[in-house]
Amino acid sequence: MRQLYSASKHALRSSFNRIKIGLRFKIAMLGLIGVALVGSACLLGLRESADAERRSEASVALRFDVVQLSADYLQAGLIANEFLRTSDDKLIAKHEAAATAAKRRLQDIERRLGQSESDEAAKQSTALLTGLNLYLTRFQNLLSAKRVLGLTEHDGLQGKLRDATRRLEAKLAEIEDPRLSVQMLTMRRLEKDFILKGREKDGDDLIERASDFAGALSKTDLAADQEKELTALIGGYKSSFLAFMVSQQSLNEEIEDFGSVFARNRPTLDALITSAEARYRASQASAAQVRNLLDWIIGGVTLGVAALALLVGQRIAGSVTRTTAAMQRLAAGDFEAVLPGLERRDEIGEMARAVEAFKAASQRAAREEAEAKIAQQQIEAEHRRTDMHKLADGFEVAVGKVIETVFLASSSLESSAGSLTHTAETSRQLTIATASVSSEVSACVGTVAASAEQLLASVDDIGRRIEESTTMTDAAVQQTRQTSEHVLQLAHAGDRIGDIVGMIQTIARQTNLLALNATIEAARAGDAGRGFAVVAFEVKALAEQTAKATHDIQRQVADIQQATRSSASSIDEIVGLIERVSETIATISAAIEKQGLETRTMSDHVAKAASETVHVGTSIERVQRGAEHVESASRDVFAAAQSLANDSNVLRREVANFLGSVRSA
């Protein structure tokens, strides 16, 4: 059948190669029409797409120029503000460059837009160019006013005012008149306020103060030439300030006008930006519409050509499909299939008649092949029966021995599995008992370890407290010694006080003698020495009181010295007792430290024993789990051995039945 199908395919290919010129011409014309339609649609779409792309590129360039124009204009405004703030002449060139770039960009925009009076963007660009020229004119006016005023403090009217001020101040420093200096300081303050704040009132006040200054010159004691020179200097200062004030006010007006022009151009520039954005969006939308239209045209033409090709192809392929189906039935062995198109006079008919001839030849070959196959099958069946009998005999001998061996092995395996199960059960019980004992031992060791840790902590605490006691006794000995030294110093001070008291007693006795002599001399003088006698009596009484007080002080000092000597002796005894206590504490501390070392060693050994018992418990648990696994596996082996024995009996019966069936076949 495969040979028949291959021959049919070869015939179909040969028939197609022999297609007549009429069918080929139709197919070629169909292809040319499709290519022409698709090419025309593509050409039209590409032309429209190119136009839309040019408009889009123009709108993109316009939007870029407008955005750059806005940036250049804003940059020029920022530079102008910076120039007004700092008066840096380097900024003039930067402003000129930014303004020139903005103007050149605006001229490019006008060329792009053309001179259409109906185009709003063109009107806006023209208005903006006028506003930009006005902006440049206002900046030049501002720059001129700024230069007249002076870009630095040394230039223009600002420099003249500075020179006039310095000359006036230098002259005032020579004459050293406080009133004129105060008035000058007031004028300088008003000058500073006017320059910084620009208030007209400060300027008017300064002019008034300058007039007052000129009037005050006539009330001074200055020489005529000095007064004349100061009058000329104050006049020059006043004239310089008036010129500076007028120029500053003019500059302020120019700045205000400049800011107004700059602000008026912003709405027009924003409107131009909006128009450029609208043009850009419109061009993008137009390009998208052209692309969509091109897609629809190409899609429609393609669908039309495809429909036409499908229509023609269906007419050609219908007969070919039916012929192919009939050929597939013939290839499958269905010789009842009827080939369509035998009556046609075209290429399809020629293919059908060629396949019909192959069909007849195939039917004859199929009959001959069937007859030969039947004879061959009979011979093969006889040989197969003989071979099956021999195979059954050999299979019975070989498989019977294997089944017997499997049965005996399963019986032995069953017995071994039973013994293994019993052994595993015994091992599991022993490991359970061992694990219980190990747990109890581990618990006991853990308790001992905890007690050892507590004992070690207690010993460490006792040692720490003994160390604190040693430190405290050392401190007490040191403090007691210091106290003893202080008491000794107190005794020495008492001795010095006794010496001083003795000196005071001596002075009191001498004073008493002097008072007595004075009393005697006063008595001799009579009434003239009566007042002096009263004073002498008072001095004598005071000397007696002093002697009595010093005697009491001497007795108290003696008592203090006796008490301090007793205190010093007692303190020495206390020091000896504290030193003996310190020695005893040191002995106890050494014993406690040794006991702590022994306790720490015992705690380490107990902790190690506790750790080892934990490891033993873990190992016993592993052995227990292993015993359980062995027991489970032995039970599985026992069950498998029983199942194997049963299966071997079943296999023996099935083999016997199979051999019986084979021999009877």
XYZ file of C-alpha atoms in Angstrom:
665
model
C 0.000 0.000 0.000
C 2.871 2.382 0.746
C 4.218 1.746 -2.732
C 0.761 2.515 -4.154
C 0.534 5.782 -2.173
C 4.016 6.844 -3.284
C 3.170 6.112 -6.880
C -0.043 8.148 -6.569
C 1.867 11.142 -5.149
C 4.371 10.926 -7.995
C 1.552 10.855 -10.517
C -0.130 13.874 -8.894
C 3.148 15.857 -8.937
C 3.764 14.933 -12.595
C 0.226 15.953 -13.532
C 0.660 19.335 -11.805
C 3.856 19.937 -13.703
C 1.880 19.364 -16.892
C -0.713 22.057 -16.081
C -1.802 23.858 -19.228
C -1.013 27.482 -19.955
C -4.617 28.568 -19.281
C -4.585 27.628 -15.591
C -1.104 29.020 -15.075
C -2.142 32.290 -16.739
C -5.123 32.597 -14.418
C -2.956 32.055 -11.356
C -0.337 34.554 -12.611
C -2.988 37.196 -13.359
C -4.462 36.709 -9.899
C -1.016 37.267 -8.340
C -0.316 40.354 -10.459
C -3.670 41.912 -9.568
C -3.016 41.324 -5.865
C 0.494 42.782 -6.039
C -0.751 45.822 -7.996
C -3.545 46.538 -5.513
C -1.320 46.134 -2.472
C 1.449 48.216 -4.085
C -0.952 51.021 -4.975
C -2.345 51.077 -1.450
C 1.154 51.102 0.037
C 2.300 53.892 -2.317
C -0.704 56.054 -1.450
C -0.279 55.385 2.242
C 3.449 56.102 2.155
C 2.831 59.428 0.401
C 0.270 60.474 3.001
C 2.497 59.167 5.780
C 5.460 61.172 4.458
C 3.340 64.353 4.394
C 2.130 63.694 7.930
C 5.680 62.975 9.046
C 6.907 66.274 7.586
C 4.127 68.143 9.367
C 4.963 66.302 12.587
C 8.665 67.122 12.287
C 7.825 70.766 11.609
C 5.563 70.886 14.685
C 8.258 69.228 16.814
C 10.846 71.754 15.609
C 8.391 74.614 16.247
C 7.654 73.393 19.752
C 11.382 73.028 20.460
C 12.087 76.552 19.191
C 9.241 78.002 21.279
C 10.430 76.203 24.422
C 14.000 77.382 23.813
C 12.682 80.910 23.183
C 10.922 80.818 26.557
C 14.114 79.576 28.229
C 16.265 82.267 26.544
C 13.775 85.007 27.454
C 13.615 83.833 31.053
C 17.413 83.611 31.178
C 17.693 87.187 29.904
C 15.268 88.366 32.600
C 17.218 86.559 35.342
C 20.508 88.041 34.125
C 18.918 91.516 34.059
C 17.705 91.114 37.650
C 21.150 89.916 38.708
C 22.707 92.943 36.977
C 20.341 95.304 38.803
C 21.273 93.638 42.088
C 25.075 93.477 41.668
C 25.852 96.029 38.867
C 28.410 93.550 37.491
C 29.391 94.769 34.002
C 30.212 91.164 32.954
C 26.489 90.421 33.043
C 25.822 92.962 30.273
C 27.456 90.729 27.653
C 25.630 87.671 29.025
C 22.310 89.499 28.822
C 23.089 90.610 25.277
C 23.879 87.005 24.280
C 20.674 85.645 25.858
C 18.490 88.389 24.346
C 20.100 87.965 20.903
C 19.541 84.198 21.082
C 15.887 84.773 21.996
C 15.421 87.241 19.118
C 17.119 84.917 16.611
C 14.971 82.027 17.852
C 11.831 84.152 17.442
C 12.821 85.075 13.869
C 13.271 81.360 13.082
C 9.782 80.724 14.460
C 8.352 83.458 12.227
C 9.995 81.876 9.174
C 8.517 78.498 10.107
C 5.033 79.925 10.578
C 5.075 82.119 7.453
C 3.038 85.300 7.021
C -0.482 83.836 7.174
C -2.812 86.423 8.723
C -5.302 83.713 9.694
C -2.735 81.748 11.708
C -2.983 82.691 15.372
C 0.561 81.489 16.098
C 1.960 83.793 13.372
C 0.141 86.769 14.929
C 1.485 85.848 18.343
C 5.070 85.556 17.065
C 4.815 88.982 15.377
C 3.443 90.568 18.552
C 6.129 88.864 20.620
C 8.887 90.155 18.307
C 7.579 93.709 18.810
C 7.506 93.155 22.576
C 11.032 91.713 22.552
C 12.362 94.765 20.692
C 10.655 97.001 23.257
C 12.225 94.903 26.044
C 15.697 95.398 24.539
C 15.081 99.164 24.219
C 14.002 99.393 27.865
C 17.079 97.468 28.973
C 19.347 99.866 27.073
C 17.594 102.812 28.779
C 18.041 101.093 32.126
C 21.707 100.392 31.363
C 22.289 104.054 30.442
C 20.665 105.240 33.681
C 22.708 102.703 35.625
C 25.958 103.910 34.030
C 25.096 107.559 34.768
C 24.508 106.587 38.378
C 27.688 104.491 38.427
C 28.196 100.741 38.136
C 30.613 100.869 41.094
C 31.081 103.255 43.995
C 33.956 104.898 42.123
C 32.028 105.613 38.881
C 29.408 108.165 37.824
C 27.339 110.166 40.242
C 27.927 107.573 42.932
C 31.698 108.194 42.701
C 31.213 111.981 42.780
C 29.019 111.705 45.874
C 31.621 109.488 47.534
C 34.428 111.973 46.787
C 32.376 114.922 48.080
C 31.577 113.006 51.251
C 35.219 112.109 51.903
C 36.416 115.693 51.404
C 33.756 117.006 53.794
C 34.502 114.356 56.421
C 38.250 114.975 56.166
C 37.742 118.703 56.791
C 35.427 118.034 59.740
C 38.073 115.736 61.199
C 40.564 118.627 61.073
C 38.401 121.174 62.918
C 37.001 118.641 65.456
C 33.613 120.325 66.046
C 31.256 117.819 67.778
C 28.022 119.496 66.672
C 29.014 119.536 63.017
C 30.250 115.925 63.262
C 26.895 114.824 64.700
C 25.019 116.561 61.878
C 27.354 114.933 59.353
C 26.688 111.486 60.852
C 22.946 112.167 60.606
C 23.285 113.069 56.909
C 25.354 109.932 56.237
C 22.678 107.794 57.929
C 19.960 109.364 55.758
C 22.184 108.879 52.687
C 22.603 105.186 53.533
C 18.855 104.723 54.095
C 18.043 106.387 50.759
C 20.554 104.225 48.857
C 19.387 100.990 50.482
C 15.621 101.606 50.686
C 15.054 104.224 47.963
C 12.620 106.262 50.077
C 12.189 109.815 48.800
C 11.563 111.082 52.344
C 15.118 110.107 53.375
C 16.518 112.155 50.484
C 14.402 115.206 51.358
C 15.464 114.939 54.999
C 19.116 114.825 53.950
C 18.714 117.995 51.829
C 17.095 119.719 54.801
C 19.908 118.580 57.103
C 22.472 119.907 54.631
C 20.773 123.335 54.719
C 20.784 123.216 58.535
C 24.471 122.310 58.429
C 25.220 125.381 56.290
C 23.272 127.571 58.727
C 25.107 126.099 61.726
C 28.468 127.121 60.264
C 27.729 130.787 60.988
C 27.267 130.008 64.696
C 30.659 128.388 65.142
C 33.981 129.963 66.146
C 35.694 128.842 62.962
C 37.990 131.057 60.992
C 36.566 132.746 57.937
C 38.573 130.656 55.504
C 37.542 127.410 57.251
C 33.903 128.470 57.264
C 34.108 129.373 53.576
C 35.748 126.031 52.719
C 33.157 124.058 54.705
C 30.355 126.027 53.021
C 31.740 125.089 49.608
C 32.188 121.435 50.652
C 28.661 121.093 52.049
C 27.321 122.760 48.895
C 29.216 120.280 46.712
C 27.991 117.361 48.842
C 24.400 118.632 48.599
C 24.617 119.105 44.805
C 26.174 115.647 44.343
C 23.457 114.028 46.422
C 20.685 115.904 44.551
C 22.068 114.657 41.230
C 22.408 111.142 42.650
C 18.853 111.207 44.034
C 17.351 112.397 40.723
C 19.289 109.732 38.785
C 18.288 107.069 41.297
C 14.614 107.997 40.954
C 14.964 107.922 37.169
C 16.618 104.495 37.429
C 13.781 103.259 39.630
C 11.266 104.395 37.013
C 13.264 102.646 34.279
C 13.408 99.464 36.390
C 9.655 99.566 36.943
C 9.028 100.144 33.218
C 11.478 97.353 32.330
C 9.713 94.913 34.668
C 6.335 95.896 33.225
C 7.517 95.250 29.638
C 9.026 91.905 30.654
C 5.779 90.869 32.362
C 3.602 91.974 29.377
C 5.550 89.685 27.034
C 4.961 86.593 29.179
C 1.246 86.060 28.281
C 2.044 86.341 24.557
C 4.921 83.884 24.969
C 2.701 81.493 26.944
C 0.030 81.748 24.228
C 2.667 80.965 21.581
C 3.770 77.930 23.610
C 0.140 76.802 23.808
C -0.273 77.226 20.031
C 2.915 75.243 19.383
C 1.693 72.479 21.686
C -1.662 72.464 19.868
C 0.123 72.225 16.495
C 2.244 69.366 17.814
C -0.763 67.453 19.143
C -2.684 68.077 15.894
C 0.233 66.823 13.773
C 0.598 63.751 15.962
C -3.133 63.053 15.673
C -2.990 63.547 11.876
C -0.030 61.182 11.589
C -1.878 58.623 13.680
C -4.963 58.968 11.436
C -2.829 58.484 8.317
C -1.226 55.409 9.817
C -4.620 54.000 10.762
C -5.984 54.758 7.273
C -2.973 53.075 5.696
C -3.484 50.050 7.907
C -7.158 49.882 6.917
C -6.375 50.253 3.180
C -3.654 47.609 3.215
C -5.808 45.336 5.344
C -8.810 45.786 3.038
C -6.802 45.178 -0.132
C -5.112 42.180 1.435
C -8.464 40.741 2.501
C -9.897 41.356 -0.996
C -6.975 39.648 -2.704
C -7.113 36.844 -0.171
C -10.849 36.401 -0.783
C -10.300 36.323 -4.557
C -7.430 33.874 -4.166
C -9.564 31.769 -1.854
C -12.396 31.720 -4.364
C -10.150 30.653 -7.231
C -8.256 28.269 -5.004
C -11.447 26.642 -3.806
C -12.474 25.926 -7.374
C -9.072 24.398 -8.108
C -8.532 22.751 -4.744
C -12.030 21.220 -4.492
C -11.370 18.599 -7.121
C -7.810 18.081 -5.881
C -9.097 17.584 -2.326
C -11.683 15.018 -3.434
C -9.070 13.231 -5.547
C -6.672 13.249 -2.571
C -9.361 11.780 -0.290
C -10.020 8.996 -2.809
C -6.273 8.324 -3.059
C -6.004 8.124 0.760
C -8.825 5.547 0.793
C -6.981 3.590 -1.894
C -3.785 3.800 0.186
C -5.747 2.429 3.158
C -6.831 -0.573 1.032
C -10.348 0.562 0.152
C -10.560 -0.352 -3.528
C -14.275 0.529 -3.592
C -13.414 4.239 -3.591
C -14.622 6.106 -6.694
C -12.248 8.672 -8.155
C -14.012 11.984 -9.068
C -13.285 13.922 -12.242
C -12.765 10.984 -14.602
C -15.039 12.674 -17.146
C -13.195 16.042 -16.977
C -10.960 17.070 -19.891
C -8.542 19.251 -17.938
C -5.547 18.535 -15.772
C -7.730 17.266 -12.898
C -9.317 14.694 -15.229
C -5.894 13.504 -16.371
C -4.835 13.028 -12.741
C -8.032 11.088 -11.952
C -7.600 8.736 -14.925
C -3.936 8.145 -14.028
C -4.914 7.240 -10.467
C -7.712 4.969 -11.795
C -5.102 2.987 -13.772
C -3.024 2.623 -10.614
C -6.167 1.522 -8.770
C -6.737 -1.390 -11.186
C -3.098 -2.458 -10.960
C -3.228 -2.216 -7.184
C -6.321 -4.424 -6.991
C -4.563 -7.171 -8.964
C -1.441 -6.868 -6.800
C -3.542 -6.967 -3.625
C -5.306 -10.185 -4.644
C -2.020 -11.909 -5.470
C -0.493 -10.693 -2.209
C -3.470 -11.970 -0.164
C -3.281 -15.466 -1.685
C 0.484 -15.686 -0.993
C -0.018 -14.440 2.569
C -2.642 -17.134 3.361
C -0.302 -19.937 2.222
C 2.566 -18.490 4.219
C 0.393 -18.157 7.353
C -0.556 -21.852 7.245
C 3.112 -22.919 7.090
C 4.041 -20.548 9.918
C 1.184 -21.818 12.126
C 2.421 -25.415 11.873
C 5.954 -24.398 12.794
C 4.637 -22.273 15.680
C 2.721 -25.182 17.261
C 5.849 -27.361 17.242
C 7.937 -24.567 18.777
C 5.324 -23.903 21.474
C 5.395 -27.529 22.692
C 9.186 -27.402 22.975
C 9.035 -24.049 24.717
C 6.451 -25.302 27.238
C 8.586 -28.296 28.167
C 11.682 -26.178 28.684
C 9.733 -23.515 30.588
C 8.230 -26.127 32.915
C 11.664 -27.494 33.814
C 13.306 -24.071 34.342
C 10.457 -22.237 36.038
C 9.543 -25.183 38.254
C 13.001 -25.168 39.809
C 12.890 -21.410 40.292
C 9.466 -21.544 41.951
C 10.608 -24.307 44.300
C 13.723 -22.316 45.214
C 11.646 -19.181 45.856
C 9.241 -21.123 48.067
C 12.079 -22.591 50.160
C 13.791 -19.177 50.406
C 10.556 -17.508 51.490
C 10.068 -20.110 54.231
C 13.630 -19.544 55.488
C 13.156 -15.763 55.255
C 9.909 -16.011 57.231
C 11.683 -17.902 60.037
C 14.596 -15.428 60.104
C 12.207 -12.470 60.089
C 10.376 -13.900 63.096
C 13.646 -14.243 65.033
C 14.693 -10.738 64.007
C 11.352 -9.326 65.150
C 11.721 -10.973 68.566
C 15.294 -9.686 68.914
C 14.279 -6.158 67.872
C 11.425 -6.156 70.403
C 13.816 -7.218 73.180
C 16.342 -4.512 72.145
C 13.635 -1.859 72.109
C 12.468 -2.772 75.636
C 16.075 -2.716 76.926
C 16.715 0.701 75.344
C 13.490 2.032 76.884
C 14.632 0.873 80.331
C 18.118 2.288 79.748
C 16.669 5.590 78.568
C 14.557 5.817 81.732
C 17.581 5.187 83.959
C 19.662 7.652 81.900
C 16.945 10.305 82.314
C 16.929 9.802 86.100
C 20.735 9.989 86.221
C 20.714 13.110 84.040
C 18.108 14.710 86.333
C 20.183 13.886 89.437
C 23.379 15.174 87.840
C 21.525 18.320 86.756
C 20.334 18.855 90.358
C 23.875 18.389 91.657
C 25.184 20.781 88.992
C 22.605 23.402 89.987
C 23.511 22.981 93.677
C 27.199 23.287 92.805
C 26.492 26.464 90.877
C 24.538 27.890 93.851
C 27.367 26.905 96.226
C 29.922 28.518 93.926
C 27.790 31.672 93.784
C 27.545 31.713 97.620
C 31.319 31.264 97.989
C 31.943 34.042 95.473
C 29.503 36.302 97.360
C 31.212 35.543 100.706
C 34.607 36.242 99.152
C 33.320 39.489 97.691
C 31.863 40.577 101.063
C 35.136 39.667 102.853
C 37.039 41.758 100.322
C 34.629 44.618 101.031
C 35.191 44.130 104.818
C 38.966 44.165 104.272
C 38.649 47.368 102.299
C 36.443 48.895 105.005
C 38.851 47.888 107.842
C 41.784 49.323 105.907
C 39.811 52.526 105.465
C 38.927 52.513 109.208
C 42.598 52.060 110.174
C 43.587 54.900 107.864
C 40.796 57.140 109.185
C 41.645 56.265 112.817
C 45.288 57.092 112.247
C 44.293 60.400 110.736
C 42.038 61.031 113.765
C 44.931 60.227 116.119
C 47.128 62.669 114.242
C 44.396 65.323 114.514
C 44.069 64.682 118.276
C 47.820 65.063 118.684
C 47.655 68.262 116.702
C 44.842 69.389 119.047
C 47.069 68.668 122.070
C 49.877 70.687 120.537
C 47.426 73.495 119.843
C 46.357 73.364 123.514
C 49.991 73.796 124.530
C 50.300 76.797 122.276
C 47.039 78.199 123.694
C 48.471 77.736 127.245
C 51.542 79.721 126.262
C 49.394 82.487 124.852
C 47.209 82.507 127.991
C 50.345 82.853 130.138
C 51.422 85.800 128.046
C 47.969 87.363 128.480
C 48.194 86.866 132.285
C 51.555 88.598 132.309
C 50.135 91.513 130.325
C 47.130 91.680 132.699
C 49.427 91.856 135.747
C 51.471 94.600 134.178
C 48.298 96.450 133.221
C 47.077 96.139 136.811
C 50.329 97.641 138.075
C 50.102 100.471 135.593
C 46.508 101.154 136.666
C 47.580 101.186 140.285
C 50.342 103.674 139.560
C 47.915 105.804 137.601
C 45.507 105.781 140.554
C 48.257 106.907 142.873
C 49.292 109.704 140.564
C 45.671 110.807 140.177
C 45.266 110.960 143.957
C 48.300 113.135 144.138
C 46.917 115.475 141.537
C 43.719 116.051 143.512
C 40.654 117.301 141.690
C 42.603 117.697 138.452
C 43.351 113.993 138.304
C 39.906 112.745 139.346
C 38.828 111.870 135.802
C 42.073 110.143 135.183
C 41.566 108.182 138.440
C 38.209 106.907 137.183
C 39.799 105.697 133.980
C 42.620 104.054 135.910
C 40.078 102.290 138.100
C 38.248 100.961 135.042
C 41.508 99.762 133.539
C 42.396 98.023 136.775
C 39.001 96.299 136.918
C 39.402 95.212 133.311
C 42.867 93.824 134.033
C 41.525 91.824 136.967
C 38.725 90.394 134.798
C 41.267 89.529 132.145
C 43.426 87.710 134.692
C 40.423 85.783 135.960
C 39.295 84.854 132.426
C 42.772 83.730 131.440
C 42.941 81.582 134.585
C 39.664 79.890 133.590
C 40.919 79.450 130.032
C 44.140 77.906 131.329
C 42.161 75.429 133.436
C 39.919 74.486 130.454
C 42.942 74.088 128.193
C 44.551 71.778 130.761
C 41.376 69.652 130.813
C 41.326 69.568 126.996
C 44.975 68.497 126.892
C 44.298 65.710 129.387
C 41.248 64.551 127.319
C 43.166 64.669 124.046
C 46.012 62.606 125.474
C 43.480 60.006 126.714
C 41.748 60.047 123.287
C 45.051 59.556 121.485
C 45.864 56.538 123.687
C 42.374 55.038 123.069
C 42.656 55.642 119.329
C 46.020 53.830 119.271
C 44.390 50.839 120.986
C 41.505 50.936 118.429
C 44.022 50.971 115.588
C 45.694 47.858 117.018
C 42.346 46.056 117.324
C 41.320 46.992 113.755
C 44.674 45.783 112.400
C 44.215 42.418 114.151
C 40.670 42.193 112.743
C 42.047 42.992 109.279
C 44.636 40.198 109.603
C 41.880 37.758 110.647
C 39.715 38.812 107.691
C 42.695 38.350 105.344
C 43.152 34.784 106.644
C 39.438 34.077 106.148
C 39.585 35.588 102.646
C 42.479 33.287 101.664
C 40.564 30.268 102.961
C 37.390 31.362 101.156
C 39.349 31.897 97.916
C 40.802 28.379 98.157
C 37.334 26.992 98.909
C 35.996 28.908 95.887
C 38.613 27.306 93.620
C 37.725 23.841 94.901
C 34.001 24.563 94.504
C 34.510 25.903 90.956
C 36.486 22.746 90.038
C 33.712 20.573 91.478
C 31.091 22.611 89.590
C 32.994 22.186 86.316
C 33.227 18.409 86.805
C 29.537 18.169 87.686
C 28.587 20.305 84.657
C 30.720 18.078 82.428
C 29.044 14.997 83.916
C 25.640 16.557 83.272
C 26.617 17.257 79.658
C 27.846 13.682 79.210
C 24.616 12.290 80.675
C 22.679 14.403 78.182
C 24.798 12.948 75.347
C 24.223 9.440 76.743
C 20.487 10.089 76.852
C 20.549 11.324 73.270
C 22.511 8.261 72.134
C 20.090 5.943 73.954
C 17.177 7.689 72.248
C 18.860 7.121 68.894
C 19.428 3.451 69.761
C 15.785 3.200 70.808
C 14.615 4.730 67.527
C 16.950 2.366 65.649
C 15.526 -0.613 67.527
C 12.017 0.511 66.688
C 13.011 0.869 63.013
C 14.602 -2.609 63.082
C 11.480 -4.059 64.697
C 9.251 -2.391 62.117
C 11.505 -3.545 59.277
C 11.618 -7.117 60.617
C 7.844 -7.178 60.788
C 7.692 -5.914 57.231
C 10.182 -8.612 56.195
C 8.136 -11.258 57.989
C 4.972 -10.085 56.248
C 6.808 -9.955 52.924
C 8.134 -13.508 53.459
C 4.632 -14.797 54.168
C 3.309 -12.948 51.119
C 6.177 -14.362 49.020
C 5.358 -17.913 50.136
C 1.701 -17.443 49.234
C 2.637 -15.857 45.916
C 4.983 -18.761 45.096
C 2.117 -21.236 45.602
C -0.125 -19.133 43.386
C 2.669 -18.889 40.786
C 3.089 -22.652 40.826
C -0.611 -23.145 40.066
C -0.660 -20.470 37.372
C 2.409 -21.951 35.646
C 0.748 -25.349 35.578
C -2.401 -23.862 34.051
C -0.341 -21.876 31.524
C 1.600 -24.916 30.374
C -1.617 -26.847 30.005
C -3.035 -24.082 27.828
C 0.120 -23.918 25.696
C 0.211 -27.646 25.058
C -3.459 -27.730 24.170
C -3.105 -24.856 21.674
